[in-house]
XYZ file of C-alpha atoms in Angstrom:
316
model
C -65.840 32.950 56.405
C -64.736 29.345 57.314
C -64.784 28.503 53.632
C -61.764 30.698 52.860
C -59.595 28.434 55.046
C -61.401 25.149 54.374
C -58.339 23.715 52.560
C -55.633 24.878 54.874
C -54.622 21.354 55.730
C -54.189 20.613 52.031
C -51.822 23.622 51.653
C -49.180 22.528 54.097
C -47.330 20.703 51.362
C -46.164 24.060 50.115
C -43.892 24.374 53.101
C -40.559 22.975 52.218
C -41.003 23.769 48.541
C -39.922 27.383 49.133
C -43.537 28.488 48.609
C -46.140 29.903 50.955
C -49.723 31.197 50.978
C -50.600 34.552 52.402
C -53.891 35.481 54.018
C -54.437 39.110 53.009
C -56.537 41.582 54.841
C -57.051 45.215 55.718
C -57.000 46.991 59.094
C -59.768 49.512 58.301
C -57.495 51.265 55.915
C -56.411 51.119 52.287
C -53.102 49.359 53.124
C -52.983 45.593 52.645
C -51.412 43.347 55.264
C -50.770 39.557 55.348
C -49.857 36.691 57.560
C -48.759 33.224 56.528
C -51.776 30.841 56.131
C -49.832 28.021 57.760
C -50.043 29.779 61.109
C -53.763 30.450 60.807
C -56.152 28.027 62.535
C -59.418 29.770 61.613
C -60.988 33.107 60.598
C -64.097 34.135 62.504
C -66.373 37.149 62.691
C -65.686 39.376 65.667
C -67.173 37.521 68.671
C -68.339 38.915 71.959
C -65.320 39.929 74.017
C -64.861 40.080 77.776
C -62.613 42.912 78.904
C -59.856 42.284 81.457
C -59.051 45.178 83.740
C -55.312 45.903 83.940
C -54.513 43.983 80.797
C -52.147 45.171 78.140
C -53.445 48.144 76.057
C -53.148 46.087 72.824
C -55.610 43.512 74.166
C -59.285 44.044 73.218
C -60.356 41.316 75.575
C -60.770 37.530 75.759
C -63.169 35.177 74.145
C -64.145 31.545 74.361
C -62.668 29.612 71.445
C -63.434 25.848 71.213
C -63.669 25.533 74.985
C -60.644 27.744 75.922
C -60.316 31.439 76.758
C -57.958 33.105 74.322
C -56.742 36.757 74.101
C -57.872 38.957 71.175
C -55.176 41.469 70.177
C -56.101 44.574 68.290
C -53.695 44.300 65.393
C -54.181 47.897 64.216
C -53.408 49.242 67.705
C -50.472 46.822 68.154
C -48.595 47.967 65.076
C -49.182 51.629 66.156
C -51.668 52.688 63.594
C -54.023 55.581 64.605
C -56.860 54.429 66.885
C -60.052 53.385 65.112
C -63.014 51.363 66.366
C -63.717 48.056 64.607
C -65.840 48.405 61.523
C -68.970 46.435 60.754
C -67.935 43.025 59.486
C -64.660 43.051 61.464
C -62.950 39.623 61.712
C -60.560 37.779 63.970
C -57.694 35.617 62.761
C -57.128 32.724 65.103
C -53.374 31.774 65.017
C -50.963 29.493 66.705
C -47.497 31.062 67.391
C -44.905 29.771 69.709
C -47.090 27.084 71.116
C -49.880 29.559 72.103
C -53.236 30.278 70.458
C -54.432 33.933 70.182
C -56.723 35.996 67.971
C -55.956 39.125 66.026
C -58.739 41.671 65.417
C -58.561 42.838 61.811
C -60.928 44.384 59.315
C -61.890 43.041 55.920
C -60.532 39.679 54.666
C -59.419 39.955 50.959
C -58.103 36.588 49.778
C -55.422 33.946 49.970
C -52.556 34.148 47.490
C -49.998 31.400 46.608
C -46.526 32.724 46.080
C -42.818 31.850 46.291
C -40.505 32.923 49.102
C -38.232 34.251 46.338
C -40.930 36.876 45.687
C -40.900 37.957 49.316
C -38.429 40.737 50.074
C -37.116 42.191 53.391
C -38.665 45.670 54.226
C -36.474 48.516 53.101
C -33.907 49.608 55.743
C -35.490 53.051 55.706
C -38.556 51.770 57.591
C -36.392 51.506 60.692
C -36.026 48.980 63.477
C -39.227 49.915 65.019
C -41.413 48.732 62.090
C -43.758 45.814 62.566
C -42.910 44.163 59.237
C -40.793 41.055 58.441
C -41.250 41.415 54.659
C -43.124 42.940 51.739
C -44.271 41.637 48.377
C -46.285 42.641 45.305
C -49.546 40.805 44.689
C -52.366 41.389 42.299
C -55.411 42.380 44.319
C -58.725 43.389 42.832
C -57.162 43.555 39.357
C -54.089 45.602 40.142
C -50.601 45.138 41.590
C -50.507 46.098 45.230
C -47.923 46.248 47.937
C -48.559 43.728 50.652
C -46.906 44.138 54.079
C -46.225 40.941 56.037
C -46.578 41.601 59.764
C -43.966 40.586 62.284
C -46.329 38.756 64.635
C -43.465 37.744 66.934
C -42.653 41.389 67.595
C -46.309 42.063 68.327
C -46.475 39.216 70.810
C -43.153 40.052 72.450
C -44.420 43.546 73.316
C -47.370 42.082 75.232
C -45.509 39.279 76.946
C -41.829 40.065 77.756
C -39.556 37.210 76.846
C -37.358 35.669 79.536
C -33.925 34.489 78.620
C -33.139 32.798 81.988
C -31.961 29.204 81.641
C -32.798 26.584 84.165
C -29.649 25.721 86.218
C -30.456 21.947 86.186
C -30.073 21.656 82.390
C -26.536 23.265 82.426
C -23.577 20.894 81.992
C -20.688 22.952 83.463
C -18.070 20.784 81.811
C -19.545 21.484 78.411
C -20.499 25.124 79.075
C -16.875 26.149 79.765
C -15.995 25.141 76.150
C -18.631 27.463 74.614
C -16.891 30.783 75.221
C -15.731 32.324 72.002
C -17.522 29.804 69.725
C -19.639 31.261 67.013
C -23.306 30.458 66.136
C -25.137 31.516 62.992
C -28.736 32.690 63.545
C -31.025 32.945 60.459
C -34.386 34.543 61.022
C -36.345 37.308 59.307
C -37.752 38.617 62.669
C -35.437 40.968 64.538
C -37.294 40.065 67.648
C -36.620 36.318 67.259
C -32.947 36.972 66.507
C -32.693 39.135 69.668
C -34.254 36.384 71.788
C -31.748 33.756 70.556
C -28.726 36.156 70.699
C -29.530 37.331 74.216
C -29.867 33.721 75.348
C -26.599 32.509 73.829
C -24.461 35.462 74.691
C -24.964 34.629 78.423
C -22.618 31.716 77.898
C -19.882 33.556 75.962
C -21.139 32.524 72.536
C -20.627 34.876 69.648
C -23.556 35.411 67.239
C -23.598 35.992 63.494
C -27.015 37.046 62.138
C -28.608 36.776 58.771
C -32.277 37.808 58.053
C -32.988 35.363 55.213
C -32.010 31.960 54.002
C -30.323 33.036 50.795
C -28.037 35.444 52.578
C -27.119 32.676 55.020
C -26.402 30.191 52.217
C -24.272 32.784 50.406
C -22.254 33.435 53.509
C -21.616 29.691 54.088
C -20.654 29.248 50.442
C -18.306 32.263 50.597
C -16.391 30.518 53.416
C -16.186 27.283 51.483
C -15.143 28.998 48.329
C -12.321 30.687 50.315
C -11.086 27.215 51.375
C -12.408 27.525 54.963
C -13.940 24.639 56.835
C -17.488 25.771 57.590
C -17.659 23.750 60.848
C -14.502 25.535 61.999
C -16.065 28.897 61.370
C -19.274 28.242 63.258
C -20.334 25.781 65.927
C -23.855 25.400 64.447
C -26.787 27.168 62.793
C -30.227 28.002 64.100
C -32.648 28.813 61.323
C -36.263 29.844 61.102
C -38.525 27.932 58.717
C -40.241 30.878 56.962
C -38.048 33.728 55.565
C -37.858 35.869 52.520
C -35.827 34.643 49.472
C -35.339 31.086 50.828
C -37.051 29.202 53.624
C -35.246 27.266 56.294
C -36.103 23.934 54.829
C -34.618 24.823 51.424
C -31.609 26.348 53.124
C -31.003 23.123 55.040
C -31.477 21.014 51.943
C -28.856 23.185 50.039
C -26.367 22.795 52.856
C -26.850 19.012 53.025
C -26.351 18.782 49.232
C -23.004 20.577 49.423
C -20.171 18.259 50.553
C -18.105 21.234 51.696
C -20.702 22.088 54.409
C -22.920 19.007 54.666
C -21.766 18.258 58.227
C -22.919 21.487 59.661
C -25.189 21.022 62.685
C -28.547 22.688 62.034
C -31.393 23.291 64.383
C -34.714 24.465 63.075
C -36.134 27.060 65.461
C -39.646 28.121 64.405
C -42.948 29.346 65.724
C -44.652 26.771 63.506
C -45.970 23.890 65.693
C -46.956 20.331 65.234
C -45.801 16.962 63.994
C -45.561 18.380 60.381
C -42.362 20.179 61.380
C -40.858 17.072 62.827
C -41.506 15.282 59.565
C -39.884 18.142 57.537
C -36.873 18.157 59.857
C -36.327 14.502 59.018
C -36.946 15.008 55.336
C -34.508 17.812 54.800
C -31.928 16.653 57.376
C -32.085 19.072 60.310
C -30.410 17.790 63.402
C -32.996 19.153 65.859
C -36.391 21.014 65.851
C -37.217 23.598 68.548
C -40.452 25.589 68.722
C -39.923 29.169 69.785
C -39.140 30.565 72.226
C -37.505 28.122 74.736
C -34.213 29.200 76.236
C -33.607 25.837 77.900
C -33.974 24.020 74.635
C -31.629 26.463 72.869
C -28.911 25.846 75.338
C -29.625 22.130 75.392
C -29.107 21.986 71.589
C -25.868 23.989 71.846
C -24.560 21.696 74.636
C -25.527 18.684 72.427
C -23.465 19.949 69.581
C -20.478 20.878 71.882
C -20.543 17.377 73.355
C -20.302 15.878 69.827
C -17.203 17.919 69.181
C -15.531 17.029 72.529
C -16.266 13.308 72.018
C -14.816 13.468 68.396
C -11.701 15.183 69.816
C -11.167 12.427 72.304
């Protein structure tokens, strides 16, 4: 199984080119699901699990992974599919999200497919807000076009560990905070859970939030303001964007903004569950002002304060 991800490190150059690779799998059903390869550390066969009394019902147990104990989440159970015991040959996807490592119990691994974010579409609105999908796409699998559902892993994780939007008092600059009330911030993220986390954090300080669920919609909104003769930096204080989104990723969105003189001065913070020095290099390459790994309320407010200070200094 390790062979299927043997070249993951070589695939990271797809990020920032508005492309991605999906690891496709089944959950003991005919439906095909996927997660982004870039967040996958390894795929292993189902190891021995130790149960933890009193743990969340979506946790199958814990296992030792490279010297550390990590939780194993039953993905089928977590996305509210009917209960079913793991089949013979079940696998675990080891992932890193939001600076934590966890495993997801799945069924059969199918393959890895290389595609473009422009081919990834938001799920239809008819699926409702309770759905565990961030996107869908069409991929050729076993000789025929199949619908592939991309799972909202952040929603799955947020239901196991409640997010806390409390901000540490010692990072607050009261002189700056008082100027935030009524200022608008654009949040761009395909995960409703991630948008809720940022919105709930910012609204504590009187900030107003505008939300978009993909990079192209955000770019079109910014361009519509510019086309109407508005100054984009007057419309919004700044923009928080995810890296991975349908239609257009956050790196491409940032590059498009920087290449348009009407909006090139917009303050942009990349806020993503992708970890590591690679992101810092990409931030520098495309011109983001800051990089924050999800979900860190203190850093969100620190970035907003940084931007507000710039404006106050320029006004003086």
